[in-house]
Tab-separated table of N, CA, C and O in Angstrom:
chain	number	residue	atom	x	y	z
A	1	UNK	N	-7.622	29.541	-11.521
A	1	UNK	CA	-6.240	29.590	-11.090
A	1	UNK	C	-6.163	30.286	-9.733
A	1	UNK	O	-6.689	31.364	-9.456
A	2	UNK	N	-5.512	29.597	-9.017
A	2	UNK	CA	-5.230	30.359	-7.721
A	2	UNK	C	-4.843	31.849	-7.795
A	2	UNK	O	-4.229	32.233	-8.791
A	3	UNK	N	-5.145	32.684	-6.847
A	3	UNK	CA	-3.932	33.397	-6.594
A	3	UNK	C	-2.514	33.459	-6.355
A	3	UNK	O	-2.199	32.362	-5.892
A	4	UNK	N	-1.614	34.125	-6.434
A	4	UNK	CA	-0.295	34.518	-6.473
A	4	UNK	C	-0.349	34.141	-4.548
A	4	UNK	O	0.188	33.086	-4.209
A	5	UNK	N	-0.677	34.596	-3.976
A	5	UNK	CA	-0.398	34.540	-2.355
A	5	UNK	C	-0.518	33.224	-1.852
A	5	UNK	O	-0.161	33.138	-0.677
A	6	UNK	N	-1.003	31.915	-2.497
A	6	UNK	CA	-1.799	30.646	-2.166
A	6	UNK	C	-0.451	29.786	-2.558
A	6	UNK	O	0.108	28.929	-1.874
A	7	UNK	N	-0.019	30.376	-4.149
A	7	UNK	CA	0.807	29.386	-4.720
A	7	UNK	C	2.107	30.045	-4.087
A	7	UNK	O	2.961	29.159	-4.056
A	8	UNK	N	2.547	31.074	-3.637
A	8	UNK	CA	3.396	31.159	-3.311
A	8	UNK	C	3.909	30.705	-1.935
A	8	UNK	O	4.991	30.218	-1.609
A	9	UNK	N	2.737	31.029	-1.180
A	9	UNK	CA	3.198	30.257	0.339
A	9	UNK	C	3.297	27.993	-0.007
A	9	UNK	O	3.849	27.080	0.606
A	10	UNK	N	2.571	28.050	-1.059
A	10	UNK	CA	2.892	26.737	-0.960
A	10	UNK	C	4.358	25.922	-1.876
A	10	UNK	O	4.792	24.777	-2.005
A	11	UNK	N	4.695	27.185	-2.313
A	11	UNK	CA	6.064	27.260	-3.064
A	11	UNK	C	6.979	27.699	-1.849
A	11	UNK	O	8.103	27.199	-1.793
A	12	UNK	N	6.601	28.555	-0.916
A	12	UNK	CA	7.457	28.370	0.055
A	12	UNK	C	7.806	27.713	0.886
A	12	UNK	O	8.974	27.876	1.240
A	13	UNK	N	7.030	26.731	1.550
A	13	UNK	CA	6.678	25.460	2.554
A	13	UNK	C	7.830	24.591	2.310
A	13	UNK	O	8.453	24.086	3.244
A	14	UNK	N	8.188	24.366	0.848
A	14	UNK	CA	9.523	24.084	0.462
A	14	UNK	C	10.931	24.909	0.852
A	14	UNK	O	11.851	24.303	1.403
A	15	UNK	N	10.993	25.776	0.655
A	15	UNK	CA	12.144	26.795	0.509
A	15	UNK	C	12.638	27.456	1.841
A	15	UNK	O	13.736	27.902	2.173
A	16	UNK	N	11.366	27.353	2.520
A	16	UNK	CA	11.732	28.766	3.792
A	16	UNK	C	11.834	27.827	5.196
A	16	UNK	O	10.704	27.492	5.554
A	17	UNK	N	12.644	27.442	5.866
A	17	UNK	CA	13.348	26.516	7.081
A	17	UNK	C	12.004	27.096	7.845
A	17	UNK	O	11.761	28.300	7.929
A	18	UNK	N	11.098	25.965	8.435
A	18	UNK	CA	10.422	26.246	9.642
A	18	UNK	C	8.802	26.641	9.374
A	18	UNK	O	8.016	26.674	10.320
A	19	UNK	N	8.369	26.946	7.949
A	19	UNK	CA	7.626	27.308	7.321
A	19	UNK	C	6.333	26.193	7.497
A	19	UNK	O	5.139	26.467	7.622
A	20	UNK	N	6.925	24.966	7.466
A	20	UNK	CA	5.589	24.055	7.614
A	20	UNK	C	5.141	23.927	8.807
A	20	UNK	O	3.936	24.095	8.996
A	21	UNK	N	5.865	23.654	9.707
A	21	UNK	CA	5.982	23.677	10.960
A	21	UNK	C	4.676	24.624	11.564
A	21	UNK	O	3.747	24.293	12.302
A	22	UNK	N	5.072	26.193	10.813
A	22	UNK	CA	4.298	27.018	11.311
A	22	UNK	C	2.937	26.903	10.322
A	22	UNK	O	1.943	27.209	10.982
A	23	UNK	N	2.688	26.642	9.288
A	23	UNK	CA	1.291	26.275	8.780
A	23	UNK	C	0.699	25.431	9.710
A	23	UNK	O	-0.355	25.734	10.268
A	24	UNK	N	1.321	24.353	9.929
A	24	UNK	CA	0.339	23.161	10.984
A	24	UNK	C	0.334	23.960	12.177
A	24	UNK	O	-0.783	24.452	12.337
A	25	UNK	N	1.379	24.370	13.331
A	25	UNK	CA	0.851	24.925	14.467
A	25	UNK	C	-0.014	26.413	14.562
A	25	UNK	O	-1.009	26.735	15.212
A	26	UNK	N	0.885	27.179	13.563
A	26	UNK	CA	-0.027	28.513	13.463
A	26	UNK	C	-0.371	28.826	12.642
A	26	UNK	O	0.099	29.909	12.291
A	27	UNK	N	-1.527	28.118	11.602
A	27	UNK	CA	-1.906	28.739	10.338
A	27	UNK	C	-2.669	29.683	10.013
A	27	UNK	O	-2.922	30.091	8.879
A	28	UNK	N	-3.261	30.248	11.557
A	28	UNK	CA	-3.900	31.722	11.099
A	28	UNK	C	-2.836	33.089	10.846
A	28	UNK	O	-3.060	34.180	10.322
A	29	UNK	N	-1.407	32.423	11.553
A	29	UNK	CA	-0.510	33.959	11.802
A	29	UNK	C	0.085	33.978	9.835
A	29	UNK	O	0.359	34.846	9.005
A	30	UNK	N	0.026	32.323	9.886
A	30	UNK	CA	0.961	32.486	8.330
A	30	UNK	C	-0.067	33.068	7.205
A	30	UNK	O	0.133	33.923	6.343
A	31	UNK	N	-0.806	32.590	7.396
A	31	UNK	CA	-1.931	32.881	6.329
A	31	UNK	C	-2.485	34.643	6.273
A	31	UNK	O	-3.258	35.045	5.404
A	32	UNK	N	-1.952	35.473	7.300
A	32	UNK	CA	-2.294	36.573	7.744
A	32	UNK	C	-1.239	37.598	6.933
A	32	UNK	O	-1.570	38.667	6.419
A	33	UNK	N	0.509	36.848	6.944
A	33	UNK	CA	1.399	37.031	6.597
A	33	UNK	C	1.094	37.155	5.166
A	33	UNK	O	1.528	38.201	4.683
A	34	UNK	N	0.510	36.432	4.402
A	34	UNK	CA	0.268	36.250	2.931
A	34	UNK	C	-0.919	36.780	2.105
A	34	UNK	O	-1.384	36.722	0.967
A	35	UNK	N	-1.172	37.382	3.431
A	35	UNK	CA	-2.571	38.349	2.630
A	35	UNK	C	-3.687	37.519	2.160
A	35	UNK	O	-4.390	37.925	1.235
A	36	UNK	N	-3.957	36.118	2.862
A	36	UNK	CA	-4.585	34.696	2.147
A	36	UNK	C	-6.598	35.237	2.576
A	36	UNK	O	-7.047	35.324	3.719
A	37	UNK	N	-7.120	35.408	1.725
A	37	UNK	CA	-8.729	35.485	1.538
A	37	UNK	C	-8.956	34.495	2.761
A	37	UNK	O	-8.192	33.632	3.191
A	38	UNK	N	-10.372	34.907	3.251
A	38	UNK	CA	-11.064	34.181	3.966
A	38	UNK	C	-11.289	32.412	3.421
A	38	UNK	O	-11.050	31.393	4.070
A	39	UNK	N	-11.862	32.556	1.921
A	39	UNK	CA	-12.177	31.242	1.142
A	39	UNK	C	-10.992	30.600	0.756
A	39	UNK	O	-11.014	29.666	-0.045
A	40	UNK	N	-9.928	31.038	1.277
A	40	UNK	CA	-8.473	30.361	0.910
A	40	UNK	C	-7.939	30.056	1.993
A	40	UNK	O	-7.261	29.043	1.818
A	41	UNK	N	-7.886	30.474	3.210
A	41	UNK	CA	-7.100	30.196	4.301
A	41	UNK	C	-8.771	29.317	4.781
A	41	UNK	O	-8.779	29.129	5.997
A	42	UNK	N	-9.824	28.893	4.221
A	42	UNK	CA	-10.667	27.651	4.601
A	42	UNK	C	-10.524	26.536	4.039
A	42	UNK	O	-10.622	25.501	4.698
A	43	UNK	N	-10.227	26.524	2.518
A	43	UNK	CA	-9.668	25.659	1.829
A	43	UNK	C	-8.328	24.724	2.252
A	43	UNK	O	-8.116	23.523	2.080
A	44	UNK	N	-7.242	26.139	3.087
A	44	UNK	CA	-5.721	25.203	3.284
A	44	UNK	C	-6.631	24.501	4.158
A	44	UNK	O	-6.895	23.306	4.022
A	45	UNK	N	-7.125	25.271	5.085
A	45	UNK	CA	-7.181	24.550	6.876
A	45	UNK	C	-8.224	23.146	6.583
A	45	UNK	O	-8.089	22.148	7.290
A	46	UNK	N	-9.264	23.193	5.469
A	46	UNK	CA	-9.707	22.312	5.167
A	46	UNK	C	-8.538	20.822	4.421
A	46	UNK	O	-8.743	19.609	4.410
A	47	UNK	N	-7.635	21.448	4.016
A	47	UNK	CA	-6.567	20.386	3.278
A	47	UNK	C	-6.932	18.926	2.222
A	47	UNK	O	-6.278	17.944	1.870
A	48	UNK	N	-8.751	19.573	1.900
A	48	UNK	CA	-8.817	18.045	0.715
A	48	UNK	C	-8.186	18.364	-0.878
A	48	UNK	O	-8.324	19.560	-1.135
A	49	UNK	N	-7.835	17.949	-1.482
A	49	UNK	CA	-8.231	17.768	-2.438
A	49	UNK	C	-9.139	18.875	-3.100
A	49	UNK	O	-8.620	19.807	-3.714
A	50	UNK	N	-10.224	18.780	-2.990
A	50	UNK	CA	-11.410	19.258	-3.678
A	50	UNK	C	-11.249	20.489	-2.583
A	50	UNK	O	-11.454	21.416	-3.366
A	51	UNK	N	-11.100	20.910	-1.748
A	51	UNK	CA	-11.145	22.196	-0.897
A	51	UNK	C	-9.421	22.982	-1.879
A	51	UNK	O	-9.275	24.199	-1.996
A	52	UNK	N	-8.578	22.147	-2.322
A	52	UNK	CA	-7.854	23.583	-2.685
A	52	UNK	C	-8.046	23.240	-4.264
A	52	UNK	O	-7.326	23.745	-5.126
A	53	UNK	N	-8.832	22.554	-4.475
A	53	UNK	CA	-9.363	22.454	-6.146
A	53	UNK	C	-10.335	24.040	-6.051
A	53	UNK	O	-10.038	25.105	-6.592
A	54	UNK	N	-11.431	23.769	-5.265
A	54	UNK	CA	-12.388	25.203	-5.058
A	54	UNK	C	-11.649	26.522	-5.287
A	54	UNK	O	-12.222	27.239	-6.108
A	55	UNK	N	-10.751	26.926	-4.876
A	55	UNK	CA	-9.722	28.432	-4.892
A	55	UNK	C	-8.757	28.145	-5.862
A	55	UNK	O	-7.862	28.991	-5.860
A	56	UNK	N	-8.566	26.966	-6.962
A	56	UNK	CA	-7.808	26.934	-8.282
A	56	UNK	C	-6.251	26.743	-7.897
A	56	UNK	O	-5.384	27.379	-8.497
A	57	UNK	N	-6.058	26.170	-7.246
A	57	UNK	CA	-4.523	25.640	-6.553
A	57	UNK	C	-4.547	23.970	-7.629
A	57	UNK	O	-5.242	22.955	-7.584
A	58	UNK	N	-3.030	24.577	-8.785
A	58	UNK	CA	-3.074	23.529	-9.343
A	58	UNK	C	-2.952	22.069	-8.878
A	58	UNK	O	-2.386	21.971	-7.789
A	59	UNK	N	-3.395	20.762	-9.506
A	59	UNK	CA	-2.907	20.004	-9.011
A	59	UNK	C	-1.583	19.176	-8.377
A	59	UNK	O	-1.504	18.164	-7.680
A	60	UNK	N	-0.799	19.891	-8.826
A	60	UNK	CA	0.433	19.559	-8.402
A	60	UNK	C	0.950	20.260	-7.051
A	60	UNK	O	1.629	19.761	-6.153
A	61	UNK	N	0.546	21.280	-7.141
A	61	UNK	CA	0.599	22.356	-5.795
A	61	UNK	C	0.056	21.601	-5.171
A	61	UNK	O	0.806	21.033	-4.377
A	62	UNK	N	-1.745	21.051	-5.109
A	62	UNK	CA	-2.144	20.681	-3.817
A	62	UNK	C	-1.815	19.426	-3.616
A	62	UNK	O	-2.105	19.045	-2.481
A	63	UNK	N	-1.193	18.440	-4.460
A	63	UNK	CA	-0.163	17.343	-3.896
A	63	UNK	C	1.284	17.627	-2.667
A	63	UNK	O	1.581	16.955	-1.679
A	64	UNK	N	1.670	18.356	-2.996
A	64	UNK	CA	2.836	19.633	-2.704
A	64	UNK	C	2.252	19.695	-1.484
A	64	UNK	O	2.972	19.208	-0.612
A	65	UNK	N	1.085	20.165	-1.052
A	65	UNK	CA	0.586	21.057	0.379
A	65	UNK	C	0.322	19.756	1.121
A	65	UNK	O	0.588	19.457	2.285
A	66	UNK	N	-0.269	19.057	0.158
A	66	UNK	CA	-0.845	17.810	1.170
A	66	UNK	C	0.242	17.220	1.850
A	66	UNK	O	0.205	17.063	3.070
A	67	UNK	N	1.351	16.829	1.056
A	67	UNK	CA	2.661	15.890	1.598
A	67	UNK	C	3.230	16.580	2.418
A	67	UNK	O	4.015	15.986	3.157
A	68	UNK	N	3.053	18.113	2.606
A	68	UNK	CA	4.085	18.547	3.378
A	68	UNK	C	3.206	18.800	5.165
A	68	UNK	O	3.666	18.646	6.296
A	69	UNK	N	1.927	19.201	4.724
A	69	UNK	CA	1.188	18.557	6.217
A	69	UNK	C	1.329	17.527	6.144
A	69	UNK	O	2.207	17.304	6.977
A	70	UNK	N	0.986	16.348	5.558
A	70	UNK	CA	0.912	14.697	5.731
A	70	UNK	C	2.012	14.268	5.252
A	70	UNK	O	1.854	13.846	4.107
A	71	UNK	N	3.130	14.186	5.652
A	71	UNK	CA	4.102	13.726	4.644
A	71	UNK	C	4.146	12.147	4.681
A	71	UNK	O	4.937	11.617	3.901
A	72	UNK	N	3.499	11.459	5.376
A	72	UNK	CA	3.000	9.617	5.046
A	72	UNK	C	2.142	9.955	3.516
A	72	UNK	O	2.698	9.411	2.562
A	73	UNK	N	1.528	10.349	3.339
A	73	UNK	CA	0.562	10.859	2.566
A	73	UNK	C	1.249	9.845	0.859
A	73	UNK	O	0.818	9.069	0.005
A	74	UNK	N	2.795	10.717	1.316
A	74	UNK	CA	3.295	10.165	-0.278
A	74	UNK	C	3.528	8.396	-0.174
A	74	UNK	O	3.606	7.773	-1.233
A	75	UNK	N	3.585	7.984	0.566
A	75	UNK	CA	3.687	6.288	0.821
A	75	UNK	C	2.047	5.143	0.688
A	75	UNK	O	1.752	3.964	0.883
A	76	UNK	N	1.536	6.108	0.350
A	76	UNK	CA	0.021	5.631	0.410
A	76	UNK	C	-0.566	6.223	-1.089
A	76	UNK	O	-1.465	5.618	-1.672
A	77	UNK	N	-0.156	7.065	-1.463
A	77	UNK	CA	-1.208	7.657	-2.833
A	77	UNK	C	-0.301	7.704	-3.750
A	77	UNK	O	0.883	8.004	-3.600
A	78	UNK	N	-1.076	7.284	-5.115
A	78	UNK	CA	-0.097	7.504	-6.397
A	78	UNK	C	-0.987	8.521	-7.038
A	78	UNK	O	-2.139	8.804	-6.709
A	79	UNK	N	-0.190	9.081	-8.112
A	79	UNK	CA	-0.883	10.210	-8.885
A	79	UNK	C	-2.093	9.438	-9.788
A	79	UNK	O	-2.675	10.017	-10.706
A	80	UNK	N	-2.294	8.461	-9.506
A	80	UNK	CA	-3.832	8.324	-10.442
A	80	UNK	C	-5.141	8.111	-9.281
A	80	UNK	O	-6.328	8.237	-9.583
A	81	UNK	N	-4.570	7.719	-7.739
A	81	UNK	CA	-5.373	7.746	-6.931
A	81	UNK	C	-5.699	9.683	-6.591
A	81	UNK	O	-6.653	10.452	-6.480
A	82	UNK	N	-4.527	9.699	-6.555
A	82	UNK	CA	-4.993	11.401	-6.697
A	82	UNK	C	-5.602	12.182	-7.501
A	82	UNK	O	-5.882	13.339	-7.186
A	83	UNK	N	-5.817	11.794	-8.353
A	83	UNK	CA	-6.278	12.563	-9.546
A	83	UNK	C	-7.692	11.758	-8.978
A	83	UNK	O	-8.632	12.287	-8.387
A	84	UNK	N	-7.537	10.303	-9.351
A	84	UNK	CA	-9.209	10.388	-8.344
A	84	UNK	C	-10.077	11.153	-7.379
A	84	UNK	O	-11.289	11.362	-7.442
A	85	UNK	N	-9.128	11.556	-6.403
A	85	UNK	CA	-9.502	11.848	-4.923
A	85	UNK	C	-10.273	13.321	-5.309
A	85	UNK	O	-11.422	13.709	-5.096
A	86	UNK	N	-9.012	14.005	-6.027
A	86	UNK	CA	-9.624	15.261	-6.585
A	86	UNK	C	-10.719	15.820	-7.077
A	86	UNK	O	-11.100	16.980	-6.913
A	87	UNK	N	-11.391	14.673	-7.896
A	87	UNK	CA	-12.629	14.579	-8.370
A	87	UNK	C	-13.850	13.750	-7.924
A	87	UNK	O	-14.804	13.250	-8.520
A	88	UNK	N	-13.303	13.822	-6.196
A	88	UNK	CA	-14.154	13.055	-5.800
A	88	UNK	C	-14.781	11.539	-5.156
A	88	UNK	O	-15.579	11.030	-4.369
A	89	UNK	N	-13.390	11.212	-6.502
A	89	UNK	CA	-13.873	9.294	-6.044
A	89	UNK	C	-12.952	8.951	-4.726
A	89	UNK	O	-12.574	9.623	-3.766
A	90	UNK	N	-12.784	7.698	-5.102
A	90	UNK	CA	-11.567	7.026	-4.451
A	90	UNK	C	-11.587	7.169	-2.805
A	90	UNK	O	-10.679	6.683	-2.132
């Protein structure tokens, strides 16, 4: 299971005006803000699948993170291609 600091900034990306914005342009200042581990702020900046599977970011969260950097993302993948991707295939 993730940490509390991982799921919460990605619970915020939703909530807080301007928040994604600043993950994609400045994700070392946000990630600094959240107290985010070295192996966690490599995982976001990495953004697969299997990189926020590694630090226990549920699956639904890292659907959540992905769409909101990629937001085409949701016009192209369904939740069974995802659940693939996660594990690898697809």
């Amino acid at each position: 299971m993730a940490r509390y600091e991982v799921n919460r900034l990605i619970q915020d990306m939703s909530k807080k005006e301007g928040l994604i914005g600043r993950v994609i342009d400045t994700p070392s200042d946000v990630f600094e803000e959240y107290g985010l581990t070295s192996p966690e702020r490599a995982a976001l900046l990495e953004g697969t699948p299997q990189a926020l599977a590694s630090i226990g970011v549920h699956p639904i969260l890292q659907m959540q993170y992905l769409m909101y950097k990629n937001p085409e993302m949701a016009t192209h993948v369904s939740i069974k291609d995802y659940a693939a991707m996660s594990k690898g295939g697809a």
